[in-house]
């Protein structure tokens, strides 16, 4: 029997596929649809302390090889998601879900995380260090000093399972420097990658999204090689207690297979979920299982991280 069962932070999940933050996770209804699909779990939209409208529309566009977006963190505020997760803990005590969050300043991030720490939330928290779409706010994890300081402060009081969502890195030295920082903390996982920030998509003579004169985060097929490189680079560099969630460019079971081969313990689907709806989970899972069957793999452990190199 082929199984795509996985573990993150000691929690068990029937399937290694789930949504990526920001897609199909803004409302309770959307989250329930992911929960009741073939996905193993869900992650919420990245929550800020208060409700945010986000950037003016149009702010998302499906394009042939992926997507471009500049949403600007629209969300219903922390309490909306936390209340729903606390409800689910009662109604579905055997399942674990992810809460994504970040503040609009370090102070707000601490306020939010302290609230989560003080709550009865028993699930997994994903701190988004990589939103490329808030005008005037850099992607936190591109600033190693700030990231190190933030993590040191956070882990002084935050004792629940916590991972971080990372932007893509493009330089071997940056992989080394980032991993050296992350290895100093009791992180449960890193999630690679958020969209490739600030791309530009043009139709005829015009950009296709309004915010920032068309600059937006790129997802989908465009980004798979970068996503795989980040998953594998961190798999090679992080202490084994820090697991990897692979995100970026997953359209097919083959894409999910490659993320796992590079070291991912969980695989998230963003753009494809936006294009195809929650039925994507069933299709991608069936495709992944077919590949595993063909290769004689029964579990993800049989091939996770076992990417082959060309020797000599
Ligand atoms: C519309 C949209 C909104 C997103 N919002 C968030 C978000 O709130 N938090 C986050 O960590 N990533 C967010 N992302 C990034 C995705 O989670 C994912 O990392 C990225 O799209 C790459 O995956 P993909 O190639 O499957 O789309 C968003 C992506 C899209 C397309």
Coordinates of N, CA and C in Angstrom, one line a residue, residues 94-226:
X94 N -8.5 15.2 16.4 CA -7.4 14.4 16.0 C -6.6 15.0 14.8
X95 N -7.0 16.2 14.4 CA -6.3 16.8 13.3 C -5.6 18.1 13.7
X96 N -4.5 18.4 13.0 CA -3.7 19.6 13.3 C -3.7 20.5 12.2
X97 N -3.8 21.8 12.4 CA -3.8 22.8 11.4 C -2.8 23.9 11.6
X98 N -2.5 24.6 10.6 CA -1.4 25.7 10.6 C -2.0 27.1 10.7
X99 N -1.5 27.9 11.5 CA -1.8 29.3 11.6 C -0.7 30.1 11.1
X100 N -0.9 30.9 10.0 CA 0.2 31.8 9.4 C -0.1 33.2 10.0
X101 N 1.0 33.8 10.3 CA 0.9 35.2 10.9 C 2.1 36.0 10.7
X102 N 2.0 37.3 10.8 CA 3.1 38.2 10.9 C 2.5 39.6 11.3
X103 N 3.3 40.4 12.0 CA 2.9 41.8 12.3 C 3.4 42.7 11.2
X104 N 2.8 43.9 11.3 CA 3.3 45.0 10.3 C 4.5 45.7 10.9
X105 N 4.9 45.3 12.1 CA 6.2 45.8 12.7 C 6.7 44.6 13.6
X106 N 7.9 44.7 14.1 CA 8.4 43.7 15.0 C 7.5 43.7 16.3
X107 N 7.1 44.9 16.7 CA 6.3 45.0 18.0 C 4.9 44.2 17.7
X108 N 4.3 44.5 16.6 CA 3.0 43.8 16.3 C 3.2 42.3 16.2
X109 N 4.3 41.8 15.6 CA 4.6 40.4 15.5 C 4.7 39.8 16.9
X110 N 5.3 40.5 17.9 CA 5.4 40.0 19.2 C 4.0 40.0 19.9
X111 N 3.3 41.0 19.7 CA 1.9 41.1 20.3 C 1.1 39.9 19.8
X112 N 1.2 39.6 18.5 CA 0.4 38.5 17.9 C 0.9 37.2 18.5
X113 N 2.2 37.0 18.5 CA 2.7 35.7 18.9 C 2.5 35.5 20.4
X114 N 2.5 36.5 21.2 CA 2.2 36.4 22.6 C 0.7 36.0 22.8
X115 N -0.1 36.5 22.0 CA -1.5 36.2 22.1 C -1.7 34.7 21.7
X116 N -1.0 34.2 20.7 CA -1.1 32.8 20.4 C -0.6 31.9 21.5
X117 N 0.6 32.4 22.0 CA 1.2 31.6 23.1 C 0.2 31.5 24.3
X118 N -0.5 32.6 24.6 CA -1.4 32.6 25.8 C -2.7 31.9 25.5
X119 N -3.0 31.6 24.2 CA -4.3 31.0 23.9 C -4.1 29.4 24.1
X120 N -5.3 28.8 23.8 CA -5.3 27.3 23.9 C -4.9 26.6 22.6
X121 N -4.4 27.4 21.6 CA -4.1 26.9 20.3 C -3.0 25.8 20.5
X122 N -3.3 24.6 19.9 CA -2.4 23.5 20.0 C -1.7 23.1 18.7
X123 N -2.0 23.9 17.6 CA -1.5 23.6 16.3 C -0.2 24.1 16.0
X124 N 0.1 24.3 14.8 CA 1.5 24.8 14.3 C 1.4 26.2 13.8
X125 N 2.3 27.0 14.2 CA 2.4 28.4 13.8 C 3.4 28.6 12.7
X126 N 3.1 29.3 11.7 CA 4.0 29.6 10.6 C 4.2 31.1 10.6
X127 N 5.4 31.6 10.9 CA 5.7 33.0 10.9 C 6.2 33.4 9.5
X128 N 5.4 34.3 8.8 CA 5.7 34.7 7.5 C 6.8 35.8 7.4
X129 N 8.0 35.4 7.1 CA 9.1 36.4 7.1 C 9.4 36.8 5.6
X130 N 8.4 36.7 4.8 CA 8.7 36.8 3.3 C 7.7 37.5 2.5
X131 N 6.8 38.3 3.0 CA 5.8 38.9 2.1 C 6.4 40.0 1.3
X132 N 6.3 39.8 -0.1 CA 7.0 40.8 -0.9 C 6.1 41.9 -1.4
X133 N 4.9 42.0 -0.9 CA 3.9 42.8 -1.5 C 3.3 44.0 -0.7
X134 N 3.9 44.3 0.5 CA 3.4 45.4 1.2 C 4.3 46.6 0.9
X135 N 3.8 47.7 0.2 CA 4.6 48.8 -0.2 C 5.4 49.4 1.0
X136 N 6.7 49.6 0.8 CA 7.5 50.2 1.9 C 8.0 49.2 2.9
X137 N 7.6 47.9 2.9 CA 8.0 46.9 3.8 C 8.9 45.9 3.1
X138 N 10.2 45.8 3.5 CA 11.1 44.8 2.9 C 10.7 43.4 3.3
X139 N 11.1 42.4 2.6 CA 10.9 41.0 3.0 C 11.9 40.7 4.1
X140 N 11.4 40.5 5.3 CA 12.2 40.4 6.6 C 13.4 39.5 6.4
X141 N 13.2 38.3 5.8 CA 14.2 37.3 5.8 C 15.4 37.6 4.9
X142 N 15.3 38.7 4.1 CA 16.4 39.1 3.3 C 17.4 39.9 4.2
X143 N 16.9 40.3 5.4 CA 17.8 41.1 6.3 C 18.2 40.1 7.4
X144 N 19.4 39.5 7.3 CA 19.8 38.5 8.3 C 19.9 39.0 9.7
X145 N 20.3 40.2 9.9 CA 20.5 40.8 11.2 C 19.1 40.9 11.9
X146 N 18.2 41.5 11.2 CA 16.8 41.7 11.7 C 16.2 40.3 12.0
X147 N 16.4 39.3 11.1 CA 15.8 38.0 11.3 C 16.3 37.3 12.5
X148 N 17.6 37.4 12.7 CA 18.3 36.8 13.9 C 17.7 37.4 15.2
X149 N 17.7 38.7 15.2 CA 17.2 39.5 16.4 C 15.7 39.1 16.7
X150 N 14.9 39.0 15.6 CA 13.5 38.7 15.8 C 13.3 37.3 16.3
X151 N 14.1 36.4 15.8 CA 13.9 35.0 16.3 C 14.4 34.8 17.7
X152 N 15.5 35.5 18.0 CA 16.0 35.5 19.4 C 14.9 36.0 20.4
X153 N 14.3 37.1 20.0 CA 13.2 37.7 20.8 C 12.0 36.8 20.9
X154 N 11.6 36.2 19.8 CA 10.4 35.4 19.7 C 10.6 34.1 20.6
X155 N 11.7 33.5 20.5 CA 11.9 32.2 21.2 C 12.1 32.4 22.7
X156 N 12.3 33.7 23.1 CA 12.4 33.9 24.6 C 11.0 33.7 25.2
X157 N 9.9 33.8 24.5 CA 8.6 33.6 25.1 C 7.7 32.6 24.4
X158 N 8.0 32.3 23.1 CA 7.1 31.5 22.3 C 7.6 30.0 22.4
X159 N 6.7 29.2 23.0 CA 7.1 27.8 23.3 C 6.3 26.8 22.5
X160 N 5.4 27.2 21.6 CA 4.6 26.3 20.8 C 5.4 26.0 19.5
X161 N 4.9 24.9 18.8 CA 5.6 24.6 17.5 C 5.6 25.8 16.5
X162 N 6.8 26.2 16.1 CA 6.9 27.4 15.2 C 7.8 27.1 14.0
X163 N 7.4 27.5 12.9 CA 8.3 27.4 11.7 C 8.2 28.8 11.0
X164 N 9.0 29.0 10.0 CA 9.1 30.2 9.3 C 8.9 30.0 7.7
X165 N 8.2 31.0 7.1 CA 8.1 31.0 5.7 C 9.1 31.9 5.1
X166 N 9.9 31.4 4.2 CA 11.1 32.1 3.7 C 10.9 32.6 2.2
X167 N 11.5 33.7 1.9 CA 11.6 34.1 0.5 C 12.6 33.2 -0.2
X168 N 12.6 33.1 -1.5 CA 13.7 32.4 -2.2 C 15.0 33.1 -2.0
X169 N 16.1 32.4 -1.8 CA 17.5 32.9 -1.9 C 18.1 32.4 -3.2
X170 N 19.1 33.2 -3.6 CA 19.6 32.9 -5.0 C 21.1 32.8 -5.0
X171 N 21.7 32.8 -3.8 CA 23.2 32.8 -3.7 C 23.6 31.7 -2.6
X172 N 24.6 30.9 -3.0 CA 25.0 29.9 -2.1 C 25.5 30.5 -0.7
X173 N 26.1 31.6 -0.7 CA 26.5 32.3 0.5 C 25.3 32.6 1.4
X174 N 24.2 33.0 0.7 CA 23.0 33.4 1.5 C 22.4 32.1 2.1
X175 N 22.4 31.0 1.4 CA 22.0 29.7 2.0 C 22.8 29.4 3.2
X176 N 24.1 29.6 3.1 CA 25.0 29.3 4.3 C 24.7 30.2 5.4
X177 N 24.6 31.5 5.1 CA 24.3 32.5 6.2 C 23.0 32.3 6.9
X178 N 22.0 32.1 6.1 CA 20.6 31.9 6.6 C 20.5 30.6 7.4
X179 N 21.1 29.6 6.9 CA 21.0 28.3 7.7 C 21.8 28.4 9.0
X180 N 22.9 29.1 9.0 CA 23.7 29.2 10.2 C 22.8 29.9 11.3
X181 N 22.0 30.9 10.9 CA 21.1 31.6 11.9 C 20.0 30.6 12.3
X182 N 19.3 30.0 11.4 CA 18.2 29.2 11.7 C 18.6 28.0 12.6
X183 N 19.8 27.5 12.4 CA 20.3 26.4 13.2 C 20.4 26.7 14.7
X184 N 20.4 28.0 15.0 CA 20.5 28.4 16.4 C 19.2 28.4 17.2
X185 N 18.1 28.1 16.5 CA 16.8 28.2 17.1 C 16.0 26.9 17.1
X186 N 15.1 26.8 18.0 CA 14.3 25.5 18.0 C 13.1 25.6 17.0
X187 N 13.5 26.0 15.8 CA 12.4 26.0 14.7 C 12.0 24.6 14.4
X188 N 10.7 24.4 14.1 CA 10.2 23.1 13.7 C 10.4 22.9 12.2
X189 N 10.3 23.9 11.5 CA 10.4 23.8 10.0 C 10.7 25.2 9.4
X190 N 11.3 25.1 8.2 CA 11.3 26.3 7.3 C 10.4 25.9 6.1
X191 N 9.7 26.9 5.6 CA 8.9 26.7 4.4 C 9.5 27.4 3.3
X192 N 10.0 26.7 2.2 CA 10.6 27.3 1.1 C 9.8 27.0 -0.2
X193 N 9.3 28.0 -0.9 CA 9.5 29.4 -0.8 C 8.2 30.2 -1.0
X194 N 8.3 31.4 -0.5 CA 7.2 32.4 -0.9 C 7.4 32.7 -2.4
X195 N 6.5 33.5 -2.9 CA 6.7 33.9 -4.3 C 8.0 34.6 -4.6
X196 N 8.5 34.5 -5.8 CA 9.7 35.3 -6.2 C 9.2 36.7 -6.3
X197 N 9.8 37.6 -5.4 CA 9.2 38.9 -5.3 C 9.5 39.8 -6.5
X198 N 8.5 40.7 -6.7 CA 8.7 41.8 -7.6 C 9.1 41.5 -9.0
X199 N 8.3 40.6 -9.6 CA 8.4 40.3 -11.0 C 7.5 41.3 -11.7
X200 N 7.5 41.3 -13.1 CA 6.7 42.2 -13.9 C 6.1 41.4 -15.0
X201 N 4.8 41.4 -15.2 CA 4.2 40.7 -16.3 C 3.5 41.7 -17.2
X202 N 3.7 41.6 -18.5 CA 3.2 42.6 -19.4 C 2.3 42.0 -20.4
X203 N 1.2 42.6 -20.7 CA 0.3 42.2 -21.8 C 0.1 43.4 -22.7
X204 N 0.3 43.2 -24.0 CA 0.3 44.3 -25.0 C 1.3 45.3 -24.5
X205 N 0.9 46.5 -24.0 CA 1.9 47.5 -23.6 C 1.7 47.8 -22.1
X206 N 0.9 47.0 -21.4 CA 0.6 47.3 -20.0 C 0.9 46.2 -19.0
X207 N 1.1 46.7 -17.8 CA 1.2 45.7 -16.7 C -0.2 45.1 -16.4
X208 N -0.4 44.1 -15.6 CA -1.7 43.4 -15.4 C -2.2 43.6 -14.0
X209 N -1.4 44.1 -13.1 CA -2.0 44.3 -11.7 C -1.7 45.8 -11.4
X210 N -2.6 46.4 -10.5 CA -2.5 47.8 -10.2 C -1.4 48.2 -9.2
X211 N -1.3 47.5 -8.1 CA -0.4 48.0 -7.0 C 1.1 48.1 -7.6
X212 N 1.8 49.0 -7.0 CA 3.3 49.1 -7.3 C 3.5 49.1 -8.8
X213 N 2.7 49.7 -9.6 CA 2.8 49.8 -11.0 C 3.1 48.5 -11.7
X214 N 2.5 47.4 -11.2 CA 2.5 46.1 -11.8 C 3.5 45.1 -11.2
X215 N 4.4 45.6 -10.3 CA 5.4 44.7 -9.7 C 4.7 43.7 -8.8
X216 N 4.9 42.4 -8.9 CA 4.2 41.5 -8.0 C 5.0 40.2 -7.8
X217 N 4.6 39.4 -6.8 CA 5.2 38.1 -6.5 C 4.8 37.1 -7.6
X218 N 5.8 36.3 -8.0 CA 5.6 35.3 -9.1 C 5.5 33.9 -8.5
X219 N 4.4 33.2 -8.9 CA 4.2 31.8 -8.4 C 4.0 30.9 -9.7
X220 N 3.9 29.6 -9.4 CA 3.6 28.7 -10.4 C 4.9 28.1 -11.1
X221 N 4.7 27.6 -12.4 CA 5.8 26.9 -13.1 C 7.1 27.7 -13.1
X222 N 7.0 29.0 -13.2 CA 8.2 29.9 -13.3 C 9.2 29.6 -12.2
X223 N 8.6 29.2 -11.0 CA 9.5 29.3 -9.8 C 9.9 27.9 -9.3
X224 N 9.5 26.8 -10.0 CA 9.8 25.5 -9.4 C 11.4 25.3 -9.3
X225 N 12.2 25.6 -10.3 CA 13.6 25.3 -10.1 C 14.2 26.1 -8.9
X226 N 13.7 27.3 -8.7 CA 14.2 28.1 -7.5 C 13.7 27.5 -6.2

